[in-house]
Amino acid sequence: MTVWNLGSINIDHVYALPRLPQAGETLAARGLTQGLGGKGANMSAALARAGADVRHVGAVGADGLWARDRLAAFGVDVAEVAVLDAPTGHAIIFVDDAAENLIVIHGGANRALPWAKVEGALARARPGDRFLTQNETAWTQEAARAARERGLSVAYAAAPFEAAAVRAMLPFADLLILNAVEADQLRAATGRGPGALGVADVVVTLGAEGCLWIGADGERRLPAPRVQAVDTTGAGDAFTGFLLGGLDRGLPMGDALSLALRAAALQVTRPGAADATPSLAEAEAFDA
Ligand code: ADP
């Protein structure tokens, strides 16, 4: 089947600085690297690496055609990525010599995506397909509702965490994926733990500790393979991509989680986000 991912496409501008700037200060960067980023794009790339037929629903500006093409190079279908008269979503990332960072995000085209584009994409989805979204684009809630109405199974990664947005999505989610910090934030916002949200399957990722799955049969803790982590950027996105990719191939949840844990463990042993995501063959063969 197909996984429809309504998600952000960002350009990450990473400036290397001797130290983070103070208010009012001008600092010369030592270097600049630019790459494809955004949770949505990272998840689509991971889905493609996991072997899924993934259609990305989103938007870039004219300055981001290369970012769309990068996504396509991963094997993601980008026919539903609109080109808008708006700047491509981006992150300005300062990294100092101590690896401390400071990040500013601008939603740009991700937030300017017209509803008609989302509706048009979903009209091409078939019952039994999967729908995935996060919190970095416009229309997440409306799209999840429409996807459900079309008979798609809805997966939702509750990041970046925004209490009101996450609460509003709960009635439309069949699968909720969140990290431990987000689970605590959601508990603080709703007074309810992950098992009491009315969502059929909830997965809480626990970093090096693996994950917790709360489903119809209760709670199950799955450990992560032990690895030497060098860069945890995009670990959650790789986990989500491989989890959905596995489910889409018909794996039972326990096996799809095991695949996601192996893929995310490999991901953290390599620097980078989407570029560090392993292939399905690597994840399947990985036995830490
Ligand atoms: P996020 O990246 O969203 O903050 P986590 O830190 O929980 O979320 O990481 C997501 C997943 O990545 C974890 O459930 C785990 O599978 C994997 N992971 C993260 N850090 C490690 C690590 N040090 N060793 C092995 N796996 C890891």
Short mmCIF file of N, CA, C and O in Angstrom, two decimals, residues 126-198:
data_model
loop_
_atom_site.label_atom_id
_atom_site.label_comp_id
_atom_site.label_asym_id
_atom_site.label_seq_id
_atom_site.Cartn_x
_atom_site.Cartn_y
_atom_site.Cartn_z
N ARG A 126 -6.11 5.39 -1.27
CA ARG A 126 -7.10 4.30 -1.25
C ARG A 126 -7.28 3.79 0.17
O ARG A 126 -6.34 3.83 0.97
N PRO A 127 -8.48 3.29 0.45
CA PRO A 127 -8.69 2.71 1.78
C PRO A 127 -7.62 1.65 2.04
O PRO A 127 -7.27 0.89 1.14
N GLY A 128 -7.10 1.63 3.25
CA GLY A 128 -6.04 0.68 3.58
C GLY A 128 -4.65 1.29 3.49
O GLY A 128 -3.68 0.76 4.01
N ASP A 129 -4.53 2.46 2.77
CA ASP A 129 -3.27 3.19 2.77
C ASP A 129 -3.05 3.76 4.17
O ASP A 129 -3.96 3.75 5.01
N ARG A 130 -1.85 4.27 4.40
CA ARG A 130 -1.56 4.89 5.69
C ARG A 130 -1.31 6.37 5.52
O ARG A 130 -0.79 6.81 4.49
N PHE A 131 -1.67 7.12 6.54
CA PHE A 131 -1.43 8.57 6.55
C PHE A 131 -0.55 8.87 7.75
O PHE A 131 -0.78 8.35 8.84
N LEU A 132 0.47 9.70 7.53
CA LEU A 132 1.39 10.08 8.61
C LEU A 132 1.50 11.60 8.63
O LEU A 132 1.52 12.24 7.57
N THR A 133 1.58 12.17 9.82
CA THR A 133 1.88 13.60 9.89
C THR A 133 2.59 13.93 11.20
O THR A 133 2.67 13.10 12.10
N GLN A 134 3.11 15.16 11.29
CA GLN A 134 3.78 15.69 12.48
C GLN A 134 3.21 17.08 12.72
O GLN A 134 2.13 17.37 12.24
N ASN A 135 3.96 17.94 13.40
CA ASN A 135 3.40 19.27 13.72
C ASN A 135 4.08 20.43 13.00
O ASN A 135 4.12 21.52 13.54
N GLU A 136 4.64 20.19 11.82
CA GLU A 136 5.40 21.27 11.19
C GLU A 136 4.77 21.82 9.91
O GLU A 136 5.41 22.59 9.20
N THR A 137 3.54 21.39 9.60
CA THR A 137 2.88 21.95 8.41
C THR A 137 1.50 22.47 8.80
O THR A 137 1.01 22.23 9.90
N ALA A 138 0.86 23.11 7.84
CA ALA A 138 -0.55 23.49 7.99
C ALA A 138 -1.42 22.25 7.81
O ALA A 138 -0.97 21.24 7.28
N TRP A 139 -2.63 22.29 8.27
CA TRP A 139 -3.72 21.34 7.96
C TRP A 139 -3.54 19.93 8.53
O TRP A 139 -4.17 19.00 8.05
N THR A 140 -2.74 19.75 9.55
CA THR A 140 -2.52 18.39 10.05
C THR A 140 -3.83 17.78 10.56
O THR A 140 -4.15 16.64 10.23
N GLN A 141 -4.56 18.55 11.34
CA GLN A 141 -5.78 18.02 11.95
C GLN A 141 -6.85 17.74 10.90
O GLN A 141 -7.46 16.66 10.89
N GLU A 142 -7.05 18.70 10.00
CA GLU A 142 -8.06 18.53 8.95
C GLU A 142 -7.72 17.34 8.06
O GLU A 142 -8.59 16.57 7.64
N ALA A 143 -6.43 17.21 7.76
CA ALA A 143 -5.99 16.12 6.88
C ALA A 143 -6.17 14.77 7.58
O ALA A 143 -6.59 13.79 6.96
N ALA A 144 -5.86 14.71 8.87
CA ALA A 144 -6.02 13.45 9.61
C ALA A 144 -7.49 13.03 9.63
O ALA A 144 -7.82 11.86 9.43
N ARG A 145 -8.35 14.01 9.84
CA ARG A 145 -9.79 13.72 9.83
C ARG A 145 -10.23 13.19 8.45
O ARG A 145 -10.91 12.18 8.35
N ALA A 146 -9.78 13.88 7.39
CA ALA A 146 -10.16 13.48 6.04
C ALA A 146 -9.59 12.10 5.70
O ALA A 146 -10.25 11.28 5.06
N ALA A 147 -8.37 11.84 6.15
CA ALA A 147 -7.73 10.55 5.88
C ALA A 147 -8.52 9.43 6.55
O ALA A 147 -8.78 8.38 5.95
N ARG A 148 -8.90 9.66 7.79
CA ARG A 148 -9.72 8.67 8.52
C ARG A 148 -11.01 8.39 7.76
O ARG A 148 -11.43 7.24 7.60
N GLU A 149 -11.64 9.48 7.28
CA GLU A 149 -12.92 9.32 6.57
C GLU A 149 -12.75 8.50 5.30
O GLU A 149 -13.67 7.83 4.87
N ARG A 150 -11.55 8.56 4.70
CA ARG A 150 -11.30 7.78 3.48
C ARG A 150 -10.87 6.36 3.78
O ARG A 150 -10.54 5.61 2.88
N GLY A 151 -10.78 6.01 5.06
CA GLY A 151 -10.43 4.63 5.41
C GLY A 151 -8.94 4.40 5.54
O GLY A 151 -8.47 3.26 5.46
N LEU A 152 -8.16 5.49 5.72
CA LEU A 152 -6.72 5.34 5.94
C LEU A 152 -6.45 5.19 7.43
O LEU A 152 -7.21 5.70 8.26
N SER A 153 -5.38 4.52 7.75
CA SER A 153 -4.96 4.41 9.14
C SER A 153 -4.03 5.61 9.41
O SER A 153 -3.14 5.90 8.61
N VAL A 154 -4.27 6.31 10.51
CA VAL A 154 -3.56 7.58 10.77
C VAL A 154 -2.48 7.41 11.84
O VAL A 154 -2.77 7.00 12.97
N ALA A 155 -1.24 7.71 11.46
CA ALA A 155 -0.14 7.73 12.42
C ALA A 155 0.29 9.18 12.63
O ALA A 155 0.33 9.97 11.68
N TYR A 156 0.61 9.50 13.87
CA TYR A 156 0.92 10.89 14.21
C TYR A 156 2.13 10.92 15.13
O TYR A 156 2.12 10.31 16.20
N ALA A 157 3.16 11.64 14.69
CA ALA A 157 4.34 11.86 15.54
C ALA A 157 4.17 13.24 16.17
O ALA A 157 4.16 14.24 15.47
N ALA A 158 4.00 13.28 17.48
CA ALA A 158 3.59 14.52 18.17
C ALA A 158 4.76 15.48 18.40
O ALA A 158 5.03 15.91 19.52
N ALA A 159 5.46 15.81 17.34
CA ALA A 159 6.63 16.68 17.46
C ALA A 159 6.67 17.68 16.31
O ALA A 159 6.24 17.35 15.21
N PRO A 160 7.20 18.90 16.54
CA PRO A 160 7.56 19.44 17.84
C PRO A 160 6.30 19.57 18.71
O PRO A 160 5.21 19.83 18.18
N PHE A 161 6.46 19.39 20.02
CA PHE A 161 5.30 19.33 20.90
C PHE A 161 4.62 20.68 21.06
O PHE A 161 5.25 21.69 21.32
N GLU A 162 3.32 20.68 20.86
CA GLU A 162 2.49 21.87 21.08
C GLU A 162 1.21 21.32 21.68
O GLU A 162 0.47 20.60 21.01
N ALA A 163 0.95 21.64 22.93
CA ALA A 163 -0.13 20.97 23.66
C ALA A 163 -1.47 21.02 22.92
O ALA A 163 -2.13 19.99 22.75
N ALA A 164 -1.85 22.22 22.44
CA ALA A 164 -3.17 22.35 21.82
C ALA A 164 -3.26 21.51 20.55
O ALA A 164 -4.27 20.83 20.30
N ALA A 165 -2.21 21.54 19.74
CA ALA A 165 -2.21 20.79 18.48
C ALA A 165 -2.28 19.30 18.75
O ALA A 165 -3.02 18.56 18.08
N VAL A 166 -1.52 18.84 19.73
CA VAL A 166 -1.49 17.40 20.02
C VAL A 166 -2.85 16.93 20.54
O VAL A 166 -3.38 15.92 20.10
N ARG A 167 -3.41 17.68 21.46
CA ARG A 167 -4.75 17.34 21.99
C ARG A 167 -5.76 17.23 20.88
O ARG A 167 -6.58 16.31 20.85
N ALA A 168 -5.72 18.20 19.95
CA ALA A 168 -6.71 18.23 18.86
C ALA A 168 -6.55 17.04 17.92
O ALA A 168 -7.50 16.63 17.27
N MET A 169 -5.35 16.48 17.85
CA MET A 169 -5.11 15.36 16.94
C MET A 169 -5.52 14.02 17.52
O MET A 169 -5.74 13.05 16.77
N LEU A 170 -5.57 13.92 18.83
CA LEU A 170 -5.80 12.61 19.46
C LEU A 170 -7.02 11.86 18.93
O LEU A 170 -6.93 10.65 18.69
N PRO A 171 -8.17 12.53 18.70
CA PRO A 171 -9.33 11.78 18.24
C PRO A 171 -9.15 11.14 16.85
O PRO A 171 -9.91 10.25 16.49
N PHE A 172 -8.16 11.61 16.09
CA PHE A 172 -8.00 11.13 14.70
C PHE A 172 -6.83 10.16 14.53
O PHE A 172 -6.57 9.70 13.44
N ALA A 173 -6.10 9.91 15.61
CA ALA A 173 -4.88 9.10 15.49
C ALA A 173 -5.16 7.63 15.85
O ALA A 173 -5.80 7.34 16.85
N ASP A 174 -4.67 6.72 14.98
CA ASP A 174 -4.71 5.29 15.30
C ASP A 174 -3.41 4.87 15.97
O ASP A 174 -3.37 3.90 16.71
N LEU A 175 -2.34 5.59 15.64
CA LEU A 175 -1.02 5.31 16.20
C LEU A 175 -0.36 6.63 16.55
O LEU A 175 -0.28 7.53 15.71
N LEU A 176 0.04 6.76 17.80
CA LEU A 176 0.70 7.99 18.27
C LEU A 176 2.13 7.64 18.67
O LEU A 176 2.35 6.67 19.40
N ILE A 177 3.09 8.42 18.15
CA ILE A 177 4.49 8.17 18.46
C ILE A 177 5.04 9.43 19.13
O ILE A 177 4.92 10.54 18.57
N LEU A 178 5.61 9.29 20.30
CA LEU A 178 6.18 10.45 20.98
C LEU A 178 7.37 10.03 21.81
O LEU A 178 7.51 8.85 22.16
N ASN A 179 8.29 10.98 22.09
CA ASN A 179 9.43 10.62 22.92
C ASN A 179 9.07 10.85 24.38
O ASN A 179 7.97 11.31 24.71
N ALA A 180 9.99 10.52 25.27
CA ALA A 180 9.68 10.54 26.70
C ALA A 180 9.34 11.96 27.18
O ALA A 180 8.43 12.14 28.00
N VAL A 181 10.05 12.95 26.65
CA VAL A 181 9.79 14.34 27.05
C VAL A 181 8.38 14.74 26.61
O VAL A 181 7.61 15.35 27.37
N GLU A 182 8.04 14.38 25.36
CA GLU A 182 6.70 14.72 24.84
C GLU A 182 5.60 13.98 25.63
O GLU A 182 4.53 14.55 25.86
N ALA A 183 5.88 12.75 26.04
CA ALA A 183 4.90 12.00 26.83
C ALA A 183 4.65 12.73 28.16
O ALA A 183 3.50 12.83 28.62
N ASP A 184 5.72 13.25 28.76
CA ASP A 184 5.56 14.01 30.02
C ASP A 184 4.79 15.31 29.78
O ASP A 184 3.93 15.70 30.58
N GLN A 185 5.10 15.97 28.66
CA GLN A 185 4.39 17.23 28.33
C GLN A 185 2.90 16.96 28.11
O GLN A 185 2.05 17.74 28.52
N LEU A 186 2.61 15.82 27.46
CA LEU A 186 1.21 15.50 27.18
C LEU A 186 0.48 15.14 28.48
O LEU A 186 -0.68 15.52 28.67
N ARG A 187 1.19 14.47 29.37
CA ARG A 187 0.58 14.14 30.66
C ARG A 187 0.27 15.43 31.43
O ARG A 187 -0.81 15.58 32.01
N ALA A 188 1.20 16.38 31.38
CA ALA A 188 1.01 17.66 32.08
C ALA A 188 -0.17 18.42 31.46
O ALA A 188 -0.95 19.07 32.16
N ALA A 189 -0.31 18.33 30.13
CA ALA A 189 -1.36 19.10 29.44
C ALA A 189 -2.74 18.46 29.58
O ALA A 189 -3.75 19.17 29.58
N THR A 190 -2.79 17.13 29.66
CA THR A 190 -4.10 16.45 29.64
C THR A 190 -4.44 15.78 30.97
O THR A 190 -5.59 15.39 31.18
N GLY A 191 -3.44 15.60 31.82
CA GLY A 191 -3.66 14.84 33.06
C GLY A 191 -3.79 13.35 32.80
O GLY A 191 -4.15 12.59 33.69
N ARG A 192 -3.49 12.92 31.56
CA ARG A 192 -3.64 11.51 31.21
C ARG A 192 -2.31 10.92 30.74
O ARG A 192 -1.55 11.56 30.02
N GLY A 193 -2.06 9.70 31.15
CA GLY A 193 -0.86 8.99 30.71
C GLY A 193 -1.06 8.45 29.31
O GLY A 193 -2.19 8.47 28.78
N PRO A 194 -0.01 7.91 28.68
CA PRO A 194 -0.10 7.47 27.28
C PRO A 194 -1.12 6.35 27.05
O PRO A 194 -1.62 6.20 25.94
N GLY A 195 -1.46 5.60 28.10
CA GLY A 195 -2.42 4.51 27.92
C GLY A 195 -3.86 4.96 28.05
O GLY A 195 -4.79 4.18 27.82
N ALA A 196 -4.06 6.23 28.39
CA ALA A 196 -5.43 6.71 28.66
C ALA A 196 -5.84 7.83 27.70
O ALA A 196 -6.65 8.69 28.03
N LEU A 197 -5.28 7.79 26.49
CA LEU A 197 -5.53 8.89 25.54
C LEU A 197 -6.62 8.55 24.53
O LEU A 197 -7.00 9.38 23.72
N GLY A 198 -7.08 7.31 24.55
CA GLY A 198 -8.10 6.89 23.58
C GLY A 198 -7.51 6.59 22.21
O GLY A 198 -8.25 6.49 21.23
#
